[in-house]
Coordinates of C-alpha atoms and ligand atoms in Angstrom, one line a residue:
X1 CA 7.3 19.8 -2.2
X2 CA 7.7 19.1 -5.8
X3 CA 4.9 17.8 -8.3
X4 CA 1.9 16.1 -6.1
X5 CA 1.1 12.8 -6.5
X6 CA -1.8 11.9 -4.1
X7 CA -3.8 14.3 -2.4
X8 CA -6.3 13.4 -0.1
X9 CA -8.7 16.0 1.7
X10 CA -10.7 15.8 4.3
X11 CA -11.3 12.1 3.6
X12 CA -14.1 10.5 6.6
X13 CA -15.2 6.9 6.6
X14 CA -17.5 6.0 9.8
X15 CA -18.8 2.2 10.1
X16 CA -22.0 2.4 11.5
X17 CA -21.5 4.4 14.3
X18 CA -18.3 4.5 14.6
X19 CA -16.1 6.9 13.3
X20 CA -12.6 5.6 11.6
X21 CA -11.6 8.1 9.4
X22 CA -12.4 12.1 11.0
X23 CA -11.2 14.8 7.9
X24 CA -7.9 12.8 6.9
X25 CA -5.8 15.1 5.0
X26 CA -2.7 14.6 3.3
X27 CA -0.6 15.2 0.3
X28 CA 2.4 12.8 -1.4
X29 CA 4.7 14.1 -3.6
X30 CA 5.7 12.2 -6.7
X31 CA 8.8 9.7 -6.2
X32 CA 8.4 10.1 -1.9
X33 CA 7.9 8.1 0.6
X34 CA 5.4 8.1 3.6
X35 CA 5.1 5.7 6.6
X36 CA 2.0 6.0 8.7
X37 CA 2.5 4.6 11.9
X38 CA 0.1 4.2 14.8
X39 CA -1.5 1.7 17.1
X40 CA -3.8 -0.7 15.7
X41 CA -7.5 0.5 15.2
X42 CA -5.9 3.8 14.4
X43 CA -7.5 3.6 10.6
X44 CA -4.5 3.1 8.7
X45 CA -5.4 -0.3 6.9
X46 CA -9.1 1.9 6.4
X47 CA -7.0 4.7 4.8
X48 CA -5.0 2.8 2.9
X49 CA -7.9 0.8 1.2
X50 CA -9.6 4.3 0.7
X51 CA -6.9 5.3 -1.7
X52 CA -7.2 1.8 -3.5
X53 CA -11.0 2.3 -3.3
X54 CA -11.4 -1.0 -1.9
X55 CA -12.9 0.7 0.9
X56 CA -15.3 3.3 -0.6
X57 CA -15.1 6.8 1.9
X58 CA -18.1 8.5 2.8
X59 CA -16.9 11.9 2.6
X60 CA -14.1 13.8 1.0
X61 CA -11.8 13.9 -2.3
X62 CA -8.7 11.8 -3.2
X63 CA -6.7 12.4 -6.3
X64 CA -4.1 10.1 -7.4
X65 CA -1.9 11.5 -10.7
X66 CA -4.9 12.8 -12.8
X67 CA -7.7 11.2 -11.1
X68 CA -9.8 12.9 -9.0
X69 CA -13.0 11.4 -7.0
X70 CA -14.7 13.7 -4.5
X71 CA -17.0 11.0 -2.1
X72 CA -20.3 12.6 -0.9
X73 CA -22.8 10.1 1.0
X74 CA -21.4 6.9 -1.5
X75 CA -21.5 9.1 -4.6
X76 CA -18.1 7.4 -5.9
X77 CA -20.0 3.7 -4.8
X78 CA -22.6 4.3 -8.1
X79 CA -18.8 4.3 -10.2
X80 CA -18.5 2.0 -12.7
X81 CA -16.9 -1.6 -12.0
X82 CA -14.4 -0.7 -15.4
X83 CA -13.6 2.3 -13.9
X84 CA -13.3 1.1 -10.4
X85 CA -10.9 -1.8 -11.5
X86 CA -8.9 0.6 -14.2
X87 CA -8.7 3.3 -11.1
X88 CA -7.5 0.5 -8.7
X89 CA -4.8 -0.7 -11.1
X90 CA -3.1 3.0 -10.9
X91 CA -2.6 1.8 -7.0
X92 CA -0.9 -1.0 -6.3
X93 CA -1.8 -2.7 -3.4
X94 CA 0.4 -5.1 -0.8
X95 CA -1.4 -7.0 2.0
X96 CA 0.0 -8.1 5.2
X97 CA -1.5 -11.7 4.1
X98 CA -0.2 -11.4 0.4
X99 CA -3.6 -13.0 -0.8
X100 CA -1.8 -15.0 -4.1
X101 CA -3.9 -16.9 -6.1
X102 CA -3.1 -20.5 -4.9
X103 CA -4.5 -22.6 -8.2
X104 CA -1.9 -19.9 -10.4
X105 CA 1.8 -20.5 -10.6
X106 CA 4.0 -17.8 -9.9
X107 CA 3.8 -15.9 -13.1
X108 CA 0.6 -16.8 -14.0
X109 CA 0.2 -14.7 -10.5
X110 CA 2.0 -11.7 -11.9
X111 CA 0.2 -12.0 -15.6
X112 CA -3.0 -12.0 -14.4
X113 CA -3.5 -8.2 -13.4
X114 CA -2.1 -7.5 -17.3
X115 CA -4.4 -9.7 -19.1
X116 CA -7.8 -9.4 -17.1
X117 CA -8.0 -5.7 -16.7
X118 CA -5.7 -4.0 -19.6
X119 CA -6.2 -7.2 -22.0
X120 CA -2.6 -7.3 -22.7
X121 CA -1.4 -10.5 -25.0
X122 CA -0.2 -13.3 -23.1
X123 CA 3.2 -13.2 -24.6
X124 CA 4.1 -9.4 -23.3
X125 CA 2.6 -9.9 -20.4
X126 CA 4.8 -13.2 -19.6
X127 CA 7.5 -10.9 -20.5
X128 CA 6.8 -8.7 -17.9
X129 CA 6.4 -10.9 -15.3
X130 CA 9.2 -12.4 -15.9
X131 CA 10.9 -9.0 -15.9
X132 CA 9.7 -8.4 -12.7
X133 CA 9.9 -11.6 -11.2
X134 CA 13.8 -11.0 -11.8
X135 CA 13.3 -7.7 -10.5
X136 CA 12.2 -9.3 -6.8
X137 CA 15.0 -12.0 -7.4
X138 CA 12.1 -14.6 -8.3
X139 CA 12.8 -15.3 -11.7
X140 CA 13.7 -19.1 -11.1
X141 CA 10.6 -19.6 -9.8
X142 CA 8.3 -18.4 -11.9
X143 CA 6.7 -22.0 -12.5
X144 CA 6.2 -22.8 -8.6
X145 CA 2.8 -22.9 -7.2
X146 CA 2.3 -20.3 -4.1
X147 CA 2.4 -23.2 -1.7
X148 CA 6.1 -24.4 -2.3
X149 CA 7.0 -20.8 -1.4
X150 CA 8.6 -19.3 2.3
X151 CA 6.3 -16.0 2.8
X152 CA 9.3 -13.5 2.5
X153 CA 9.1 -15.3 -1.3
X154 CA 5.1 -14.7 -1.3
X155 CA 5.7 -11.4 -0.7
X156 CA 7.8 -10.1 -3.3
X157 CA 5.9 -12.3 -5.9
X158 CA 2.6 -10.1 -4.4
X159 CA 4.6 -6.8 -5.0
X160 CA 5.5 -7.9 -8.5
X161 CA 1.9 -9.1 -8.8
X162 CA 1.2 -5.1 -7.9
X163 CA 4.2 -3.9 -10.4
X164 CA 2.7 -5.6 -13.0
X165 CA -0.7 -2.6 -13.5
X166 CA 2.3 -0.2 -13.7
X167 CA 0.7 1.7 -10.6
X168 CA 1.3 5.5 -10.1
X169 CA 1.7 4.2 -6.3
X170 CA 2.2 1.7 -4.1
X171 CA 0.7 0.8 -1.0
X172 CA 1.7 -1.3 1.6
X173 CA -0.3 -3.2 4.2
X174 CA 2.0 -4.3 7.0
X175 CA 3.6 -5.8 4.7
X176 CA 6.2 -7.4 6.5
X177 CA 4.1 -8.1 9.8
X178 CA 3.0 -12.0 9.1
X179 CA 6.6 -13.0 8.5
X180 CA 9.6 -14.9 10.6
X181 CA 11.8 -12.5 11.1
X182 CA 14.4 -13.7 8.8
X183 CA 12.5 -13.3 6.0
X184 CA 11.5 -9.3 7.1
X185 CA 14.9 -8.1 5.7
X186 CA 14.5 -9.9 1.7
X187 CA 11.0 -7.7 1.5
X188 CA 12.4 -4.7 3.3
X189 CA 15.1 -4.6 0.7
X190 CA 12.8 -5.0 -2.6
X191 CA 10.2 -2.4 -1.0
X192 CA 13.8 0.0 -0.5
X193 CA 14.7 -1.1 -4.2
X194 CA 11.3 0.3 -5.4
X195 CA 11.7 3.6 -3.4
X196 CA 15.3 4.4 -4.4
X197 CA 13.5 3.8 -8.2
X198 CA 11.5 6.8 -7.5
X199 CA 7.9 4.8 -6.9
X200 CA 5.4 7.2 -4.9
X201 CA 4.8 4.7 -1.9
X202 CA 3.0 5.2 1.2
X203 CA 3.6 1.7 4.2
X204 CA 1.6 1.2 6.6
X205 CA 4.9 -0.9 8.9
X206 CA 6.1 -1.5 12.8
X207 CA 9.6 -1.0 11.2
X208 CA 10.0 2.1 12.7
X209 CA 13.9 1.5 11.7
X210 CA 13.1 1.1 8.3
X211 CA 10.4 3.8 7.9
X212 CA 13.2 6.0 9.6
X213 CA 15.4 5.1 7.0
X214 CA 13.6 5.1 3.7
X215 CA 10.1 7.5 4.1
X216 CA 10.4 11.3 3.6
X217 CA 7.4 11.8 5.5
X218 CA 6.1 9.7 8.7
X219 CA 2.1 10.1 9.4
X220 CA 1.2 8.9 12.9
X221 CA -2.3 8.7 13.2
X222 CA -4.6 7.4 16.4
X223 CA -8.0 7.4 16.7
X224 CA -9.1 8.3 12.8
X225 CA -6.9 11.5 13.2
X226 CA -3.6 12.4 12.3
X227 CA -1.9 13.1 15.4
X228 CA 1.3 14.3 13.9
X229 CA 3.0 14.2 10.2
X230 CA 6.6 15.4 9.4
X231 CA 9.7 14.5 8.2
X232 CA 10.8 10.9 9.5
X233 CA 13.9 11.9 11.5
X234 CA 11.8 14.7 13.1
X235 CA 8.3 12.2 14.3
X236 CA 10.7 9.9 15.0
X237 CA 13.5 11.1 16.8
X238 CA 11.8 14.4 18.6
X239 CA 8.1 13.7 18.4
X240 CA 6.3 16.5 19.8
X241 CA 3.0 14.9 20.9
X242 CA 2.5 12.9 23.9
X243 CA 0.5 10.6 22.1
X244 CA 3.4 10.3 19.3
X245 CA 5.4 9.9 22.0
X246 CA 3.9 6.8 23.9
X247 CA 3.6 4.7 20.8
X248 CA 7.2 5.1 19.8
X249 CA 8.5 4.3 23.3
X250 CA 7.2 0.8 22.8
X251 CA 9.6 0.2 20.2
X252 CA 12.7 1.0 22.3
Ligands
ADP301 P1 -5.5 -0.2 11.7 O1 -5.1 -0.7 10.3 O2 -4.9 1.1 12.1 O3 -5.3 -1.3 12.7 P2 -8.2 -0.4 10.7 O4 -8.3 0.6 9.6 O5 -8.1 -1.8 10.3 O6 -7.1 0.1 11.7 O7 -9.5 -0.3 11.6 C1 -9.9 0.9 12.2 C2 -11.2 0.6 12.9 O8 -12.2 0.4 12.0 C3 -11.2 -0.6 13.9 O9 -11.9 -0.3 15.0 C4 -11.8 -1.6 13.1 O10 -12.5 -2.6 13.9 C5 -12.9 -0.9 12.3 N1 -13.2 -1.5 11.0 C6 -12.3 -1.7 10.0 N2 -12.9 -2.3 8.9 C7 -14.2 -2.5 9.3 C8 -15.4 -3.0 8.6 N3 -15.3 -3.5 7.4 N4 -16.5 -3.0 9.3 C9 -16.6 -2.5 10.6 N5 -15.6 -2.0 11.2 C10 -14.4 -1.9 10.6
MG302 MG1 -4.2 -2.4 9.7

């Protein structure tokens, strides 16, 4: 694998007493692509939010580009809330419910990120937004309220939203999962957009299709454990666990 981008090791996170993340490791190299797949409950929305320290781990060490934070007993939770929020912007995050801000137009949506955490003037970062907005084919409108929008529209102003902290990585949340199935193939196509761009992604999707298609590397994970990791076309196509297996078959 060329140059690393994330590395996690041996990452736990338990909730009371139970157990969602057992020693996840894995490793993501720079400009690739990994689906994690698995049923839900499996700890891939927990994982996710680990990397994005949303969720702070109990044990472990994630590095993302140059960062490294090793988690013992909530260690990383005495971190600072600047350096939380400056480490968060360096991993853009995509929710299946694309959480906009509903009292923000569009690009006031996008500029936000800029100007609250990296105090970036309002002129560049309009400029950006708007930049990115015509990236995810938004540009026109940039002055609509959230509301007026379909969610396949939501969803690429959330991921420019993301763009906008010029993340090292992107994550992505099911991101397609609350929308009619018409609108799946408009985000699909700005998340492949972003990949072929060379962005370090890791998606958390059902599109098995699509994470065939676009992810280097498919994770399946059950039970806080990675059951099996490998290139897409091999999990995919000739799984070799049983567990693997089952869960695929439901998408035949
Ligand atoms: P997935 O995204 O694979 O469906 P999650 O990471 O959302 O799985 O959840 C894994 C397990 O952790 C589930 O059993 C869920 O109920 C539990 N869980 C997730 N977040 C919390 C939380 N904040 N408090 C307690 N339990 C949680
Ligand atoms: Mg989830």
């Amino acid at each position: 694998m060329s140059e690393l981008m994330i590395e996690v090791d041996n990452l736990s996170k338990r909730f009371g007493d139970h157990v969602v993340l057992k020693d996840i490791s894995l490793k993501v190299g720079k400009g690739s692509v990994v689906a994690m797949i698995g049923p839900s409950g499996s700890g891939k929305s927990t994982l996710l939010r680990c990397i994005n320290l949303l969720t702070i781990p109990d044990g472990g060490k994630i590095r993302v580009g140059a960062r490294t934070m090793s988690f013992q007993g909530g260690q990383a939770s005495k971190m600072r809330e600047k350096d939380l929020a400056s480490y968060r912007a360096t991993t853009g995050m995509v929710f299946q419910h694309f959480n906009l801000f509903p009292h923000m137009t569009v690009v006031q949506n996008v500029m936000e990120g800029p100007i609250s955490v990296k105090k970036v003037p309002k002129p560049e970062a309009r400029a950006l937004a708007m930049e990115l907005l015509t990236r995810v084919g938004l540009a026109d409108k940039a002055d609509t309220y959230p509301d007026k929008l379909s969610g396949g529209q939501k969803q690429r102003v959330a991921i420019a939203r993301a763009l906008a902290l010029r993340p090292d990585v992107m994550l992505f949340d099911e991101a397609t999962s609350a929308l009619d199935p018409e609108l799946v193939g408009e985000v699909l196509s700005v998340m492949r957009a972003l990949a072929e761009d060379g962005m370090t992604m890791i998606l958390v999707t059902h599109e098995i299709a699509f994470a065939r298609e676009v992810a280097d590397q498919v994770i399946f994970m059950r039970d806080g454990v990675v059951v099996e990791a490998g290139p897409a076309e091999q999990v995919i196509d000739h799984p070799t666990q049983a567990a693997t297996r089952a869960f695929l078959s439901r998408f035949i």
